[in-house]
Short mmCIF file of C-alpha atoms in Angstrom, two decimals:
data_model
loop_
_atom_site.label_atom_id
_atom_site.label_comp_id
_atom_site.label_asym_id
_atom_site.label_seq_id
_atom_site.Cartn_x
_atom_site.Cartn_y
_atom_site.Cartn_z
CA ARG A 1 -18.22 1.54 22.36
CA ALA A 2 -15.92 -1.08 20.80
CA VAL A 3 -16.78 0.09 17.30
CA ALA A 4 -16.26 3.74 18.28
CA MET A 5 -12.75 2.89 19.48
CA SER A 6 -11.98 0.81 16.38
CA VAL A 7 -12.55 3.35 13.63
CA SER A 8 -11.14 6.82 13.01
CA HIS A 9 -13.11 10.06 12.85
CA SER A 10 -12.30 10.41 9.14
CA SER A 11 -13.93 7.05 8.39
CA ARG A 12 -17.26 8.57 9.43
CA LEU A 13 -17.08 11.46 6.97
CA ASN A 14 -19.60 11.50 4.13
CA LYS A 15 -17.77 9.71 1.30
CA LEU A 16 -20.29 10.89 -1.32
CA VAL A 17 -18.68 14.33 -1.22
CA ARG A 18 -15.30 12.81 -2.08
CA GLU A 19 -16.84 10.80 -4.94
CA GLN A 20 -18.13 14.02 -6.51
CA TYR A 21 -14.60 15.43 -6.72
CA VAL A 22 -12.80 12.20 -7.65
CA ARG A 23 -14.88 12.01 -10.84
CA LEU A 24 -14.16 15.54 -12.03
CA PRO A 25 -12.36 15.70 -15.42
CA GLN A 26 -8.60 16.30 -15.27
CA ASP A 27 -8.07 17.76 -18.75
CA GLY A 28 -5.18 15.45 -19.62
CA LEU A 29 -3.32 15.96 -16.34
CA VAL A 30 -2.41 12.95 -14.21
CA GLN A 31 -2.02 12.57 -10.46
CA VAL A 32 0.91 10.30 -9.61
CA THR A 33 1.24 9.13 -6.01
CA TYR A 34 4.76 8.08 -4.99
CA VAL A 35 4.79 5.40 -2.27
CA TRP A 36 7.79 4.29 -0.19
CA ILE A 37 8.77 2.50 3.03
CA ASP A 38 9.85 4.81 5.85
CA GLY A 39 12.59 4.48 8.45
CA SER A 40 10.60 2.02 10.57
CA GLY A 41 10.98 -0.57 7.80
CA GLU A 42 7.23 -1.19 7.98
CA GLY A 43 5.42 2.14 7.71
CA VAL A 44 4.39 3.46 4.31
CA ARG A 45 4.54 7.11 3.21
CA CYS A 46 3.28 8.84 0.08
CA LYS A 47 3.21 12.16 -1.73
CA SER A 48 1.58 13.15 -5.01
CA ARG A 49 2.57 15.26 -7.99
CA THR A 50 0.92 16.28 -11.23
CA LEU A 51 2.28 15.16 -14.60
CA ASP A 52 1.11 16.74 -17.84
CA LYS A 53 0.43 13.39 -19.50
CA GLU A 54 -0.27 9.79 -18.50
CA PRO A 55 2.94 7.79 -18.01
CA LYS A 56 2.94 4.65 -20.17
CA SER A 57 5.89 3.00 -18.40
CA ILE A 58 7.93 3.45 -15.25
CA GLU A 59 10.57 5.28 -17.30
CA ASP A 60 8.04 8.08 -17.85
CA VAL A 61 7.85 8.80 -14.11
CA PRO A 62 10.56 11.20 -12.92
CA GLU A 63 12.62 10.72 -9.78
CA TRP A 64 11.59 12.90 -6.87
CA ASN A 65 12.82 13.68 -3.39
CA PHE A 66 11.60 14.11 0.19
CA ASP A 67 12.75 15.19 3.64
CA GLY A 68 14.11 12.06 5.32
CA SER A 69 14.38 13.75 8.72
CA SER A 70 10.59 13.59 8.95
CA THR A 71 10.42 9.86 8.14
CA ALA A 72 13.25 8.63 10.45
CA GLN A 73 15.53 8.13 7.43
CA ALA A 74 17.97 11.03 7.75
CA GLU A 75 19.33 13.67 10.09
CA GLY A 76 18.00 17.20 9.81
CA SER A 77 21.39 18.56 8.76
CA ASN A 78 21.43 16.49 5.55
CA SER A 79 17.93 15.20 4.96
CA ASP A 80 17.41 15.01 1.19
CA MET A 81 16.35 11.51 0.07
CA PHE A 82 15.64 10.36 -3.47
CA LEU A 83 12.53 8.51 -4.62
CA VAL A 84 13.40 6.21 -7.52
CA PRO A 85 10.27 4.85 -9.26
CA VAL A 86 10.43 1.06 -9.75
CA CYS A 87 6.85 -0.15 -10.30
CA MET A 88 3.64 1.52 -11.49
CA PHE A 89 -0.01 0.56 -10.99
CA ARG A 90 -3.40 1.97 -11.93
CA ASP A 91 -4.70 3.98 -8.97
CA PRO A 92 -7.83 2.33 -7.52
CA PHE A 93 -8.43 5.28 -5.16
CA CYS A 94 -8.27 8.19 -7.63
CA LEU A 95 -9.07 6.04 -10.71
CA ASP A 96 -7.72 6.24 -14.28
CA PRO A 97 -5.60 7.84 -15.61
CA ASN A 98 -3.96 8.36 -12.19
CA LYS A 99 -1.12 6.11 -11.00
CA LEU A 100 0.38 4.63 -7.86
CA VAL A 101 4.18 4.38 -8.09
CA LEU A 102 6.24 2.24 -5.71
CA CYS A 103 9.68 3.67 -5.09
CA GLU A 104 13.11 2.74 -3.80
CA VAL A 105 14.73 5.22 -1.43
CA LEU A 106 18.30 6.44 -1.92
CA LYS A 107 20.24 8.68 0.43
CA TYR A 108 21.68 12.06 -0.56
CA ASN A 109 24.83 10.26 -1.84
CA ARG A 110 22.73 7.89 -4.04
CA LYS A 111 23.43 4.90 -1.76
CA PRO A 112 20.43 2.77 -0.70
CA ALA A 113 18.65 3.80 2.49
CA GLU A 114 18.95 1.32 5.35
CA THR A 115 15.34 0.21 4.85
CA ASN A 116 15.79 -0.25 1.09
CA LEU A 117 15.93 -4.05 1.08
CA ARG A 118 14.77 -4.20 -2.54
CA HIS A 119 18.16 -2.94 -3.72
CA THR A 120 20.08 -6.06 -2.63
CA CYS A 121 17.18 -8.38 -3.49
CA LYS A 122 17.20 -7.10 -7.07
CA LYS A 123 20.94 -7.76 -7.36
CA VAL A 124 20.38 -11.41 -6.42
CA MET A 125 17.35 -11.78 -8.69
CA ASP A 126 19.31 -10.31 -11.62
CA LEU A 127 22.02 -12.95 -11.09
CA VAL A 128 19.49 -15.77 -11.57
CA LYS A 129 17.17 -14.11 -14.12
CA ASP A 130 18.03 -16.72 -16.79
CA ASN A 131 16.81 -19.50 -14.48
CA HIS A 132 13.23 -18.17 -14.52
CA PRO A 133 12.55 -18.85 -10.82
CA TRP A 134 8.95 -19.37 -9.71
CA PHE A 135 7.78 -18.34 -6.29
CA GLY A 136 4.71 -17.10 -4.54
CA MET A 137 4.01 -15.14 -1.40
CA GLU A 138 1.22 -15.67 1.10
CA GLN A 139 0.46 -12.58 3.18
CA GLU A 140 -1.54 -13.16 6.34
CA TYR A 141 -2.80 -10.05 8.12
CA THR A 142 -5.09 -9.08 10.98
CA LEU A 143 -7.44 -6.12 10.80
CA LEU A 144 -6.85 -3.85 13.79
CA GLY A 145 -8.85 -0.88 14.98
CA ILE A 146 -7.04 2.41 15.55
CA ASN A 147 -6.87 1.37 19.20
CA GLY A 148 -4.64 -1.58 18.22
CA HIS A 149 -7.33 -4.11 19.21
CA PRO A 150 -8.34 -6.81 16.66
CA TYR A 151 -11.38 -5.52 14.80
CA GLY A 152 -14.69 -6.96 16.02
CA TRP A 153 -13.29 -8.61 19.15
CA PRO A 154 -15.02 -8.03 22.51
CA ASP A 155 -13.70 -5.08 24.54
CA ASN A 156 -12.50 -7.34 27.33
CA GLY A 157 -11.74 -10.93 26.46
CA PHE A 158 -11.58 -13.06 23.37
CA PRO A 159 -13.89 -14.40 20.66
CA GLY A 160 -15.02 -18.02 20.63
CA PRO A 161 -12.44 -20.77 20.05
CA GLN A 162 -10.85 -21.58 16.68
CA GLY A 163 -12.98 -23.57 14.29
CA PRO A 164 -15.75 -21.66 12.50
CA TYR A 165 -13.60 -18.76 11.24
CA TYR A 166 -11.28 -20.39 8.68
CA CYS A 167 -12.78 -19.80 5.20
CA GLY A 168 -15.86 -18.77 7.18
CA VAL A 169 -19.07 -17.22 5.95
CA GLY A 170 -21.35 -14.89 7.89
CA ALA A 171 -21.09 -11.70 9.93
CA ASP A 172 -20.61 -13.65 13.18
CA LYS A 173 -17.61 -15.52 11.76
CA VAL A 174 -15.84 -13.07 9.43
CA TYR A 175 -15.19 -9.48 10.55
CA GLY A 176 -14.38 -6.79 8.01
CA ARG A 177 -15.28 -8.72 4.85
CA ASP A 178 -16.17 -5.44 3.14
CA ILE A 179 -12.55 -4.33 3.60
CA VAL A 180 -11.18 -7.63 2.29
CA GLU A 181 -13.42 -7.62 -0.79
CA SER A 182 -12.65 -3.97 -1.53
CA HIS A 183 -8.91 -4.68 -1.22
CA TYR A 184 -9.22 -7.65 -3.61
CA LYS A 185 -11.07 -5.59 -6.25
CA ALA A 186 -8.60 -2.71 -5.84
CA CYS A 187 -5.69 -5.10 -6.49
CA LEU A 188 -7.34 -6.48 -9.64
CA TYR A 189 -8.03 -2.95 -10.91
CA ALA A 190 -4.49 -1.80 -10.15
CA GLY A 191 -2.88 -4.77 -11.89
CA VAL A 192 -1.47 -6.44 -8.78
CA LYS A 193 -1.03 -10.18 -9.39
CA ILE A 194 -3.25 -11.37 -6.55
CA CYS A 195 -4.29 -15.03 -6.68
CA GLY A 196 -7.08 -15.11 -4.09
CA THR A 197 -8.15 -14.56 -0.50
CA ASN A 198 -9.60 -16.47 2.42
CA ALA A 199 -10.52 -15.80 6.02
CA GLU A 200 -8.00 -17.31 8.45
CA VAL A 201 -8.32 -19.24 11.71
CA MET A 202 -8.64 -16.16 13.95
CA PRO A 203 -11.54 -13.71 13.62
CA SER A 204 -10.37 -10.48 11.92
CA GLN A 205 -7.39 -12.33 10.38
#
């Protein structure tokens, strides 16, 4: 029952059917998926369009727009929002030559959306670009089922105490390793500068 509550119906569809279509030739056309942060400041949205040739740089990807009233970023009376491409990656889901494009969001008046924190960050980074700053980011995350419960945890209660999970090995210590390994390989394929992974102190983290 716990597993049934943790995964979505779509995760149980036969993925071999999808693989058949993903590998069909595209005759020079390219699927570009635009990705942006919505009005929650945390949720991610996307939409795709077809280009008639593979973009070689971010300048080759045109701006686009979307309805911000449906993403909590605008009122219905004036809902046009602009998607400004800022970073492009190989698409590990649809494969080459397709692309994932991360976008900034601008309002109808070309001012940054409230959740567009990149805009001010880039201004600061541009001021110190000659200093060649070095920094890294560690992203800890917990795998949750669609029921919001940590993946692999008992229905009622908690897993065993901290200790065997950190950098752990084995199905009784690390939950969802297939997801973690797939994510790692997808990042390498896409060109994301990922340095490594490890299981954390809490199971499913």
